[in-house]
Tab-separated table of C-alpha atoms in Angstrom:
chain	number	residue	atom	x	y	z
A	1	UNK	CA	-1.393	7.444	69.812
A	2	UNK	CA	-2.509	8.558	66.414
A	3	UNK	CA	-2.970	11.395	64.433
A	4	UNK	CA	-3.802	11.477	61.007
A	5	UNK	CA	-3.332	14.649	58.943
A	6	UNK	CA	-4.322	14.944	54.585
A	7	UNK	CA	-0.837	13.882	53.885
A	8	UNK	CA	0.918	12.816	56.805
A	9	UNK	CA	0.269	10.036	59.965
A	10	UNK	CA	2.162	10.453	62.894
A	11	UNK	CA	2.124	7.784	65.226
A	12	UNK	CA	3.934	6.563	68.596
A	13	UNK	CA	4.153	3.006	69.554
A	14	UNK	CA	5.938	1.151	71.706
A	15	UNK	CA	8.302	4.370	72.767
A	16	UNK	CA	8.915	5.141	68.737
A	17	UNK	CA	7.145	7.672	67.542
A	18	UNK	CA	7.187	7.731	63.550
A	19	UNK	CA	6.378	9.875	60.863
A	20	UNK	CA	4.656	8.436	57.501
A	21	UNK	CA	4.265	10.268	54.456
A	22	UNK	CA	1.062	9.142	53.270
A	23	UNK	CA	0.621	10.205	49.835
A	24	UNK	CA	0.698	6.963	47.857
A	25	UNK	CA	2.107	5.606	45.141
A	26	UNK	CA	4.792	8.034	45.228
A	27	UNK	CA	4.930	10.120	47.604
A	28	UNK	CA	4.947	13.754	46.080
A	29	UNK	CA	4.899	16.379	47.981
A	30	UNK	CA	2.479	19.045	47.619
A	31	UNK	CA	1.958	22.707	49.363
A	32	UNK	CA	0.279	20.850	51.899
A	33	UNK	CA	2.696	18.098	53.161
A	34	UNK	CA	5.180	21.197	53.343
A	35	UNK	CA	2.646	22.528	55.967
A	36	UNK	CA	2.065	19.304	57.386
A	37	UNK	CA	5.287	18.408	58.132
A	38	UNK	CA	6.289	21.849	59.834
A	39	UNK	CA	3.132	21.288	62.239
A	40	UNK	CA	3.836	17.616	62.799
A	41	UNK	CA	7.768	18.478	64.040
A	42	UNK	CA	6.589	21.320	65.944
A	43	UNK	CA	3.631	19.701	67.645
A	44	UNK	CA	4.394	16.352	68.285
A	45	UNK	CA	7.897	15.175	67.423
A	46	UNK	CA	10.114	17.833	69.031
A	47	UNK	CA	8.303	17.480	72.280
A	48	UNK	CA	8.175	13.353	72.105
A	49	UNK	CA	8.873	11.352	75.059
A	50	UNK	CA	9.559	8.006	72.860
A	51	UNK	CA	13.180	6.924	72.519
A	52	UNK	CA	13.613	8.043	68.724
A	53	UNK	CA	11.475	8.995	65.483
A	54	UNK	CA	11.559	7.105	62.384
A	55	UNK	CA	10.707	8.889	58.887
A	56	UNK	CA	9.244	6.906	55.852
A	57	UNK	CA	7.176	6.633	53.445
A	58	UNK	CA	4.251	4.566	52.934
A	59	UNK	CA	4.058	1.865	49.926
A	60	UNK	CA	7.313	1.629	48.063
A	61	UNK	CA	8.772	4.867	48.019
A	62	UNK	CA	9.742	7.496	50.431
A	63	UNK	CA	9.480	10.488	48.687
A	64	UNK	CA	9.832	11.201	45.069
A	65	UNK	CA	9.820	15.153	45.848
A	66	UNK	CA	8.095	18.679	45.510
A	67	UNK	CA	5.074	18.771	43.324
A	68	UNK	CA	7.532	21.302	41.006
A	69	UNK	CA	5.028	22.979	39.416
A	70	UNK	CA	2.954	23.904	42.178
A	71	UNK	CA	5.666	24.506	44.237
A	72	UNK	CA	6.844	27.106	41.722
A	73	UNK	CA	3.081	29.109	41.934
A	74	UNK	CA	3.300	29.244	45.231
A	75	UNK	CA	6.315	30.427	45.998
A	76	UNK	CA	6.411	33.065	43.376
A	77	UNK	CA	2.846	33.904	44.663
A	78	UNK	CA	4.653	34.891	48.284
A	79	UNK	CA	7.624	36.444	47.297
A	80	UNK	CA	8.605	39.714	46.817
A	81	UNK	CA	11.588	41.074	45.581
A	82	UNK	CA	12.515	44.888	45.385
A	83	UNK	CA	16.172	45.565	43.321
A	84	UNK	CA	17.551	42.122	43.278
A	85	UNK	CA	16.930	41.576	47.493
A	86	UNK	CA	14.242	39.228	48.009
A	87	UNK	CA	12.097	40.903	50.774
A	88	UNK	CA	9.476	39.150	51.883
A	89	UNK	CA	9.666	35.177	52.351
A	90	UNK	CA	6.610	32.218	52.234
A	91	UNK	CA	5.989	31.813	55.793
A	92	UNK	CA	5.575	28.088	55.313
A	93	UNK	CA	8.563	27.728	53.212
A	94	UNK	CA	11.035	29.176	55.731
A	95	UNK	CA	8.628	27.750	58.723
A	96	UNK	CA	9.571	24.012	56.992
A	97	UNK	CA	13.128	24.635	56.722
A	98	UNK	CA	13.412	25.713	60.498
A	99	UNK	CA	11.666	22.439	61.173
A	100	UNK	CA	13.602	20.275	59.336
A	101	UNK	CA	16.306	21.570	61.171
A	102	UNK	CA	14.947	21.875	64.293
A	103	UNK	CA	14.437	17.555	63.845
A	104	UNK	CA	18.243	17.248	62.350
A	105	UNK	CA	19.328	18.991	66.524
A	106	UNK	CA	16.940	16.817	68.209
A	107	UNK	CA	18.421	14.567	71.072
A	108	UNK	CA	16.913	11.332	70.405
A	109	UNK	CA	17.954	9.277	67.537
A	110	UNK	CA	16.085	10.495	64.355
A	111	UNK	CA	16.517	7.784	61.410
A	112	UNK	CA	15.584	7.435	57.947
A	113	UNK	CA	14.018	4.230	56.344
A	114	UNK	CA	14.505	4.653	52.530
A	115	UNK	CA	12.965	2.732	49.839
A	116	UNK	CA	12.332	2.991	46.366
A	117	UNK	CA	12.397	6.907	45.238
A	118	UNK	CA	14.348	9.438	47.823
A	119	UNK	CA	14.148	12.344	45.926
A	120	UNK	CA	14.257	16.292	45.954
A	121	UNK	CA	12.698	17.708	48.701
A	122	UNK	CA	12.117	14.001	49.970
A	123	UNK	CA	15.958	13.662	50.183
A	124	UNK	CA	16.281	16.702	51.783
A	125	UNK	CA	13.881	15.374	54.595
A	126	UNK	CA	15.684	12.255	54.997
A	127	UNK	CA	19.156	14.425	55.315
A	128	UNK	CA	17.186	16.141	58.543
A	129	UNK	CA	17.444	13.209	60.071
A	130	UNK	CA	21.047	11.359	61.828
A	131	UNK	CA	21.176	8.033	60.211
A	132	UNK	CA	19.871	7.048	56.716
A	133	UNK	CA	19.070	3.283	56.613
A	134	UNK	CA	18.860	2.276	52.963
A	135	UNK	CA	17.499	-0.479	51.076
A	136	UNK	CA	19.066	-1.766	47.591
A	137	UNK	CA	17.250	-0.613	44.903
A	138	UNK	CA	16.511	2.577	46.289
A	139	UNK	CA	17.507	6.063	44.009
A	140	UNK	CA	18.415	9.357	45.513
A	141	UNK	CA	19.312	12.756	44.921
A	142	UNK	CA	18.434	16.238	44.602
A	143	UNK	CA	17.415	17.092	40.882
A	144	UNK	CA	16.647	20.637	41.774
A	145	UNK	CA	18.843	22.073	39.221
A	146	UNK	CA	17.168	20.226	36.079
A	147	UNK	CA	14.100	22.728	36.705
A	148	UNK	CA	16.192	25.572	36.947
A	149	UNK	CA	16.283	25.723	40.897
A	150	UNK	CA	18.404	24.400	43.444
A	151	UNK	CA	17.914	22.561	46.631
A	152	UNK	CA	15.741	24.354	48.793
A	153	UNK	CA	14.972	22.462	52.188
A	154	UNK	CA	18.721	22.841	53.345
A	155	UNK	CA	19.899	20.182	51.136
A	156	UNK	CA	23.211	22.257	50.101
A	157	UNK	CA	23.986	22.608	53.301
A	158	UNK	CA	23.327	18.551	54.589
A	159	UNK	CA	24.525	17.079	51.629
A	160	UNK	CA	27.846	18.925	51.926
A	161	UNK	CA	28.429	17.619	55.472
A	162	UNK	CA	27.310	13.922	55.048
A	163	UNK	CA	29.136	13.227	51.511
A	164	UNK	CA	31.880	16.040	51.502
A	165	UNK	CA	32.188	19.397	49.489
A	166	UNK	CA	33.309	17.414	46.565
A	167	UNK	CA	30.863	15.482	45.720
A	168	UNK	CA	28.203	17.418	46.659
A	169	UNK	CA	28.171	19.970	44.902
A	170	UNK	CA	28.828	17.710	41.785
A	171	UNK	CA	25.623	16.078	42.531
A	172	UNK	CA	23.818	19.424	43.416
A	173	UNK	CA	24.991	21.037	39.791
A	174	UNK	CA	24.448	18.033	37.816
A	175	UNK	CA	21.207	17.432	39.455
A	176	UNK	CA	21.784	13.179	38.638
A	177	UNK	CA	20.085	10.403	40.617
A	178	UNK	CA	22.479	7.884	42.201
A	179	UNK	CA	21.475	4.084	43.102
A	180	UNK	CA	21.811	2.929	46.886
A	181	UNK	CA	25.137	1.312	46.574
A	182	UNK	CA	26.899	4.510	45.390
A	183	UNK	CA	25.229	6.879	48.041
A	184	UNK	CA	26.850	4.516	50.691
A	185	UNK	CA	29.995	4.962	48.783
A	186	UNK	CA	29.763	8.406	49.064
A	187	UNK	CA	28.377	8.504	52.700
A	188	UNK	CA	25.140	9.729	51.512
A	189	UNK	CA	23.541	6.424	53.618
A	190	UNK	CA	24.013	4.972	56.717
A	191	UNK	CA	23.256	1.433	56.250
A	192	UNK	CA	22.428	-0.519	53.053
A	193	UNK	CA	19.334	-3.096	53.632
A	194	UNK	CA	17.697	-5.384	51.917
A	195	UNK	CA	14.574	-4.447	49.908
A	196	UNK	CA	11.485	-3.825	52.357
A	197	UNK	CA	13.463	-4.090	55.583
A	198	UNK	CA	14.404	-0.656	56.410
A	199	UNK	CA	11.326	0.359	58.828
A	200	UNK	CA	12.261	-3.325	60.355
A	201	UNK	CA	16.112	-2.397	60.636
A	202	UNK	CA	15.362	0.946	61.614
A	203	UNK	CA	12.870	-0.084	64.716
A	204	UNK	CA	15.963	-2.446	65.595
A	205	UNK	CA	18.459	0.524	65.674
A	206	UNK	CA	16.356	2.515	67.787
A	207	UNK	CA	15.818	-0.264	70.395
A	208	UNK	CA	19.724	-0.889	69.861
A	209	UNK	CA	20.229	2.702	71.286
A	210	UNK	CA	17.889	2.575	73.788
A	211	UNK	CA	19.330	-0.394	75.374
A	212	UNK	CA	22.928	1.984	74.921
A	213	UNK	CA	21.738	5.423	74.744
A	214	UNK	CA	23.100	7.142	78.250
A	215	UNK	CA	24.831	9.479	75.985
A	216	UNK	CA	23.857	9.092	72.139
A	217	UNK	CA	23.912	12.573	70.575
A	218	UNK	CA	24.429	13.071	66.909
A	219	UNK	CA	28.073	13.262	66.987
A	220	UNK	CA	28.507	10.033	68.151
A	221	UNK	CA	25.704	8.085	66.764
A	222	UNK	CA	27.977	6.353	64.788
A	223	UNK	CA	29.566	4.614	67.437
A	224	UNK	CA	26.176	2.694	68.206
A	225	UNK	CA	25.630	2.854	64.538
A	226	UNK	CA	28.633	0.333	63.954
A	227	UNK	CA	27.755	-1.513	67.097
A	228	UNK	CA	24.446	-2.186	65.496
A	229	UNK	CA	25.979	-3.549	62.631
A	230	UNK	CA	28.524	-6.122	64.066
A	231	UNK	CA	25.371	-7.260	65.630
A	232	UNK	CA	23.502	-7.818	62.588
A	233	UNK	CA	26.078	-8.066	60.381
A	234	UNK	CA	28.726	-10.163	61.236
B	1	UNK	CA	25.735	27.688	30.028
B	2	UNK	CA	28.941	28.013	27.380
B	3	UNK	CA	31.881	26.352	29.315
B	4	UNK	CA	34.851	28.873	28.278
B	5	UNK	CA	37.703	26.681	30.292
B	6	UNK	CA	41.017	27.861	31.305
B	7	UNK	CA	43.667	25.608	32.282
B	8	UNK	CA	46.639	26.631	33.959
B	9	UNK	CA	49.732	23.970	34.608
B	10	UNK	CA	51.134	24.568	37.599
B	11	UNK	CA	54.758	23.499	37.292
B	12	UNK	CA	56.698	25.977	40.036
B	13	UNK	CA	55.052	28.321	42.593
B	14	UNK	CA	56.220	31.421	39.878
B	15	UNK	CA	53.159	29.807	37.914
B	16	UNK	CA	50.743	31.255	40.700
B	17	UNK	CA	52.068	34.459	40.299
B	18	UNK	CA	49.074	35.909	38.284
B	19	UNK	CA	46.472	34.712	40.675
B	20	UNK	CA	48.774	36.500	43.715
B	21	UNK	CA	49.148	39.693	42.152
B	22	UNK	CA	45.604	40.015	40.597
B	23	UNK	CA	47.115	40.046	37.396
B	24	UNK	CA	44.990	36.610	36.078
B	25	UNK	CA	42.117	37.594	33.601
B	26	UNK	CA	39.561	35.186	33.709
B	27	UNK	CA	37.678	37.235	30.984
B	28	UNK	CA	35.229	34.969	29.538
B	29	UNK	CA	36.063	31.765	31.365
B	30	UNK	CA	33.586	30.510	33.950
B	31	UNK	CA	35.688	27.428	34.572
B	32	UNK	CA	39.341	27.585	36.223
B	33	UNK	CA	41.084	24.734	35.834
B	34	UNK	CA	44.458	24.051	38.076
B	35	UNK	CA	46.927	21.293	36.998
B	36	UNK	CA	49.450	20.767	39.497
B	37	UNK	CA	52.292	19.052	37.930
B	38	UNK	CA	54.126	19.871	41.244
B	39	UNK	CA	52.946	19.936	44.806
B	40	UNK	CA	53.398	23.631	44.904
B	41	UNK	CA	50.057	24.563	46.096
B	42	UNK	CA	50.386	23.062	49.351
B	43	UNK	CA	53.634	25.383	50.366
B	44	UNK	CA	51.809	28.727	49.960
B	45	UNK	CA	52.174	31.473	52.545
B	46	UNK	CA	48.717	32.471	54.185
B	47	UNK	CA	48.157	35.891	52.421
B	48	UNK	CA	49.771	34.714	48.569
B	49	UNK	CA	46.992	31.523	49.589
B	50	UNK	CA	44.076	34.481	50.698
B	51	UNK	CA	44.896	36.204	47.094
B	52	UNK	CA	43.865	33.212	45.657
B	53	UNK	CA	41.279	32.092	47.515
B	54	UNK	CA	39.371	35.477	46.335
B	55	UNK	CA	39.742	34.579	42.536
B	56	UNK	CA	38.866	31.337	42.963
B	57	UNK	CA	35.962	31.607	45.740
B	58	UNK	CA	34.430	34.431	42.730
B	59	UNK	CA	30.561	32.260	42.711
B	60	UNK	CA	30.584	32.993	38.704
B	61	UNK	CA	33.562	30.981	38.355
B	62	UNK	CA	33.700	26.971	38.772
B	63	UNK	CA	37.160	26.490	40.483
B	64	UNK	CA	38.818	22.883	39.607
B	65	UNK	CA	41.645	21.612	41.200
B	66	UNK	CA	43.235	18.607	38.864
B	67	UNK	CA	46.166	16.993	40.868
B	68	UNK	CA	48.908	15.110	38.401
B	69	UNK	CA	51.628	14.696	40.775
B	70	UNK	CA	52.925	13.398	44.684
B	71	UNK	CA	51.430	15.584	47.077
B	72	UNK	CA	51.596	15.787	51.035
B	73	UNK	CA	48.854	16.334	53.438
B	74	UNK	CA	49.269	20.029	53.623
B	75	UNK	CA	46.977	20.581	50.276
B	76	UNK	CA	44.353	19.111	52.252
B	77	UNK	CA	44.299	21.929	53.972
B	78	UNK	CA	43.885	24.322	50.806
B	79	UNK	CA	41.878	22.257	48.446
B	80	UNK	CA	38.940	23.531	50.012
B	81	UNK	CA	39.489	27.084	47.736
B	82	UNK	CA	38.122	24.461	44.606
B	83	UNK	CA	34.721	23.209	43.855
B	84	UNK	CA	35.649	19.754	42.395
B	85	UNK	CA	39.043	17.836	42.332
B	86	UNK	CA	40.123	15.337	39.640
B	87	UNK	CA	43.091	12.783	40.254
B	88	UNK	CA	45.434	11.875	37.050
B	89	UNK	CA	46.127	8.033	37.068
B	90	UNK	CA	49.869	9.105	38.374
B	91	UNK	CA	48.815	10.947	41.042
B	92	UNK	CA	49.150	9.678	45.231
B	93	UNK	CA	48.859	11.133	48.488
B	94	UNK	CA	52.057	10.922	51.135
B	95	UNK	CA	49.327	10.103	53.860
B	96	UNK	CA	50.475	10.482	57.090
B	97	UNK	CA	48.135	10.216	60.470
B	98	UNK	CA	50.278	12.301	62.217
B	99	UNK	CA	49.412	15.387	59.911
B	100	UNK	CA	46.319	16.557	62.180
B	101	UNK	CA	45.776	19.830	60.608
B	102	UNK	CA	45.404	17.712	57.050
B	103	UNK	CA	43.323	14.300	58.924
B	104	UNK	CA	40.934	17.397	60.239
B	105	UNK	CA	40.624	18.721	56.776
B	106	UNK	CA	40.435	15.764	54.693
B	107	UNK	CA	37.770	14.500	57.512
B	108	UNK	CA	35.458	17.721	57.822
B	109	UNK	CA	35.336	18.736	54.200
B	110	UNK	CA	36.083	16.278	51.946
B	111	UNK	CA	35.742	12.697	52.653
B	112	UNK	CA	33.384	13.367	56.020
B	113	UNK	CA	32.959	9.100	56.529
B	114	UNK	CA	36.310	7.706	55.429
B	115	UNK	CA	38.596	6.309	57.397
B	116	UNK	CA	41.977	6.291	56.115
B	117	UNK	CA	43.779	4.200	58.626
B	118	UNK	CA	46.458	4.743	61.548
B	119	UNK	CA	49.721	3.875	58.926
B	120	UNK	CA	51.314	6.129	57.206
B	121	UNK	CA	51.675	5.005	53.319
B	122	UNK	CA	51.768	6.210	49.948
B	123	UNK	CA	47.669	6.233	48.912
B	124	UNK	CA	47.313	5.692	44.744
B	125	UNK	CA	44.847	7.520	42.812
B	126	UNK	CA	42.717	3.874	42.997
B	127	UNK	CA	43.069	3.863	46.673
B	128	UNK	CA	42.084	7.881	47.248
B	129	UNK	CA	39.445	7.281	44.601
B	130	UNK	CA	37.840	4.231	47.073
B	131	UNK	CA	37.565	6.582	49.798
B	132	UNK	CA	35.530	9.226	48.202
B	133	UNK	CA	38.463	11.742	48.275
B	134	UNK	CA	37.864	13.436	45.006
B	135	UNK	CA	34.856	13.346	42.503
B	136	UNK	CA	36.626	10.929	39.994
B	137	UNK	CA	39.992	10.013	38.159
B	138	UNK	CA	41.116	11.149	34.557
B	139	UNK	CA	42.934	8.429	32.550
B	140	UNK	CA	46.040	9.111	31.035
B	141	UNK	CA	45.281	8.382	27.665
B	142	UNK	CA	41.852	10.584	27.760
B	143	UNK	CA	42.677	12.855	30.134
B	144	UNK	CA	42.043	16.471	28.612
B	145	UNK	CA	39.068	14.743	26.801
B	146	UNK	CA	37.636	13.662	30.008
B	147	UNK	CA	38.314	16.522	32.068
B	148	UNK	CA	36.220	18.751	29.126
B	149	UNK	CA	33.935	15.965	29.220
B	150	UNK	CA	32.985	16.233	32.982
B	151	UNK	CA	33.169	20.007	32.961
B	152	UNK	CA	29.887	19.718	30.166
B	153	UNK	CA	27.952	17.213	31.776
B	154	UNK	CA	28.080	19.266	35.114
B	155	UNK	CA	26.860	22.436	33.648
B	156	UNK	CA	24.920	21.791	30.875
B	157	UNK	CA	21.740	23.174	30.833
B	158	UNK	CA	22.701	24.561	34.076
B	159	UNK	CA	21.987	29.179	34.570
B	160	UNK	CA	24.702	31.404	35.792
B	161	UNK	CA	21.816	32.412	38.333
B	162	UNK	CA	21.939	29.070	39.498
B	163	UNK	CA	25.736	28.547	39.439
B	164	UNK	CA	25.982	31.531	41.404
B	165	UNK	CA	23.821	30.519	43.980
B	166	UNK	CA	25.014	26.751	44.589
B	167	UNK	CA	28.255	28.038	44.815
B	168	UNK	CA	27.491	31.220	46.924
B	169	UNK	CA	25.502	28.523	49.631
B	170	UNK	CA	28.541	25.859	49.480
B	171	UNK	CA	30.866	29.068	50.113
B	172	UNK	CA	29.387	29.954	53.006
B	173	UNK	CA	29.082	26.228	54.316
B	174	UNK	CA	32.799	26.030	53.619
B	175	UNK	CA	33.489	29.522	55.757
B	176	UNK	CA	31.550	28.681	58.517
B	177	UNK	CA	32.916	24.866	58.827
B	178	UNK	CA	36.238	26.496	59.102
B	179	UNK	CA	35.425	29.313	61.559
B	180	UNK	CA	33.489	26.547	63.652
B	181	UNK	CA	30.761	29.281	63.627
B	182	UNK	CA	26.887	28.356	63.068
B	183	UNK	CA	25.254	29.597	59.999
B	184	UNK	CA	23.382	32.396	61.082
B	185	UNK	CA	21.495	33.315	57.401
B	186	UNK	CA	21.230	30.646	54.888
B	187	UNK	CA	22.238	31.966	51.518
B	188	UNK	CA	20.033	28.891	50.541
B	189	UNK	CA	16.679	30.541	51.515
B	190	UNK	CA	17.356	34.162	49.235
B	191	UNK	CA	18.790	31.594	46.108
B	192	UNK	CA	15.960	29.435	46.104
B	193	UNK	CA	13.107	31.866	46.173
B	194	UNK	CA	14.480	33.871	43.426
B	195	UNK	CA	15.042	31.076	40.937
B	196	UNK	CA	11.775	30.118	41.625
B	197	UNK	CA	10.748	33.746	40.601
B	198	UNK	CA	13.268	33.791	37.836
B	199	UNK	CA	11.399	30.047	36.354
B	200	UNK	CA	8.308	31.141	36.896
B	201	UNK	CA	9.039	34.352	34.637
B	202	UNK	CA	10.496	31.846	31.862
B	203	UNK	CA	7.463	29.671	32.187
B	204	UNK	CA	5.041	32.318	31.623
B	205	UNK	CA	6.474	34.132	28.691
């Protein structure tokens, strides 16, 4: 099963359903992946009968972020404000950040294949899921604050819990990109990979699960997390 | 932003006095800096610890603990009153398994994937460093030069709106983490709209 939106293609195959974001070379993402993405989780991957979802991004990069600029217009174009309180949200902007978290409580094992640029909003996306599988090379973090914003997609909130308060919010203020190798110092990533083998490693964990899974839940995926990698690894 | 830094050394718990009583005047300074030469942080009593946790949870001021001396597990348990934490080359943690209130701290706030072992040992600023429990170490011979060094590269260029609203969002992170509660409104959502509004204002003009 296939369906193909403007920006996104959401797929299931052999019981893994996966999510592509399909706006190569880099992966920006504009007012309408933000739609997209909300419609895809609420449609199809929330309600999924396949044995986990994988998120990535097609060519070399997952996700080099929000399309600032136009992000900016259309936000301040569906805002309002009245002494200091804002008052009226985007519906799309708060719809997306439900989804994303709606995906990050989701029962079946929701992973992350990262390559190239994981940035911003991007980031953010791959935080929604439970397990970031990385390949070296890859650069990540949440820039927000170099254009005067912050993290928007519940990135504050993510970051804090996978890497520690610490750290975090160094990275938040500073708004610096990391390589692979450090964010898996800093808990950031799951699994470092070899370049162009996430997807593969990722399709592996899921079936890894599966074969495991009578009680995988997010707070103890990392038991079948480091079963996965003394079988692959060692 | 300016930085306007003050550091206080923390020698006895007498030093904490002025944060207790109220009687601390952060004035112009944004940035708080606490040097404990002594582990007398850890020892606090829970309301002389709430006192402080008001003056340094305040979202317009950047709260950093610097920790230049021996200290037990039982700081883990307050640290979490600080944005950022820098370790002096001298510095090491009496880690002890046993401590569960300070293995559950250490393990939900600050270093959420390390493992730190079953044995109880003394932990060097190299070894505490490794497992990602602070955001770096200052070197003796450098050390107020690096510390003012990291305190510019973090904000620079950075708004007090925006400050105050990373801050503001990890505070409430921190609160509800502690309370076990779930976050029922985001601080994240109100922050982020307005800055957007606030940028797009600055863009226009």
């Amino acid at each position: 099963m296939t369906h193909k939106f403007k920006t996104i293609i959401y797929e299931e195959s052999e019981g893994i359903a996966y999510i592509c974001i399909n706006m190569p070379p880099a992966n920006k993402m504009q007012s309408q992946f933000l739609l997209e993405i909300s419609k895809v989780i609420e449609e199809y991957a929330l309600t999924t009968s396949a044995s986990g979802i994988i998120i990535y991004g097609s060519g070399r990069h997952f996700s080099s972020g929000a399309d600032v600029g136009e992000l900016l217009d259309f936000i301040s174009s569906h805002t309002s404000v009245e002494d200091g309180l804002v008052t009226h949200y985007p519906e799309w902007y708060v719809e997306c950040k439900k989804s994303f978290r709606k995906l990050f409580h989701m029962e079946i094992p929701v992973v992350s294949a990262i390559g190239g640029f994981c940035i911003g909003s991007g980031f953010e996306l791959a935080l929604s899921s439970h397990i970031r599988i990385c390949e070296s090379g890859a650069r990540l973090g949440l820039p927000e604050s170099t254009f005067g914003l912050l993290p928007g997609v519940n990135g504050n909130q993510r970051l804090s819990e996978e890497a520690g308060f610490f750290h975090a919010y160094e990275m938040i203020v500073k708004g610096s990109l990391i390589d692979s190798q450090e964010a898996d110092k800093l808990g950031m990533v799951d699994l470092l990979v070899p370049r162009k083998s996430s997807l593969d490693y990722a399709k592996k964990l899921i079936a890894f699960i599966k074969e495991h899974r009578c009680d995988y839940n997010f707070a103890n995926r990392f038991r079948f997390l480091d079963g996965f990698k003394e079988y692959y690894f060692t | 932003m300016d930085n306007h830094m003050l550091i206080c050394q923390i020698r006895t718990e007498r030093d904490l006095e002025p944060f207790i009583s109220g009687a601390i005047e952060t004035g112009e300074h944004n940035i708080i800096i606490l040097q404990l030469k002594e582990d007398c942080f850890s020892d606090l009593s829970g309301s002389d610890f709430l006192e402080i946790k008001k003056v340094l949870f305040n979202p317009y001021i950047i709260s950093v603990l610097v920790i230049d001396c021996e200290f037990s597990m039982s700081l883990c348990e307050k640290m979490y009153v600080f944005d950022l934490c820098f370790l002096s080359e001298d510095c090491a943690m009496r880690y002890d398994p046993k401590h569960l209130r300070g293995v559950y701290f250490l393990q939900l706030l600050f270093a959420p994937k390390a493992s730190f072992g079953k044995e109880a040992r003394i932990m060097n600023c190299e070894e505490l460093i490794n497992h990602g429990f602070a955001n770096a170490m200052l070197r003796n011979e450098s050390f107020y030069k690096d510390l003012e060094t990291e305190m510019v590269n973090l904000t620079l260029e950075r708004t007090r709106e925006q400050l105050h609203g990373i801050k503001s969002c990890m505070n409430a992170y921190k609160d509800c983490c502690l309370s076990g509660k779930t976050l029922t409104t985001d601080p994240e959502t109100s922050y982020f709209c307005k800055l957007a509004l606030i940028k797009t204002e600055e863009d226009t003009k």
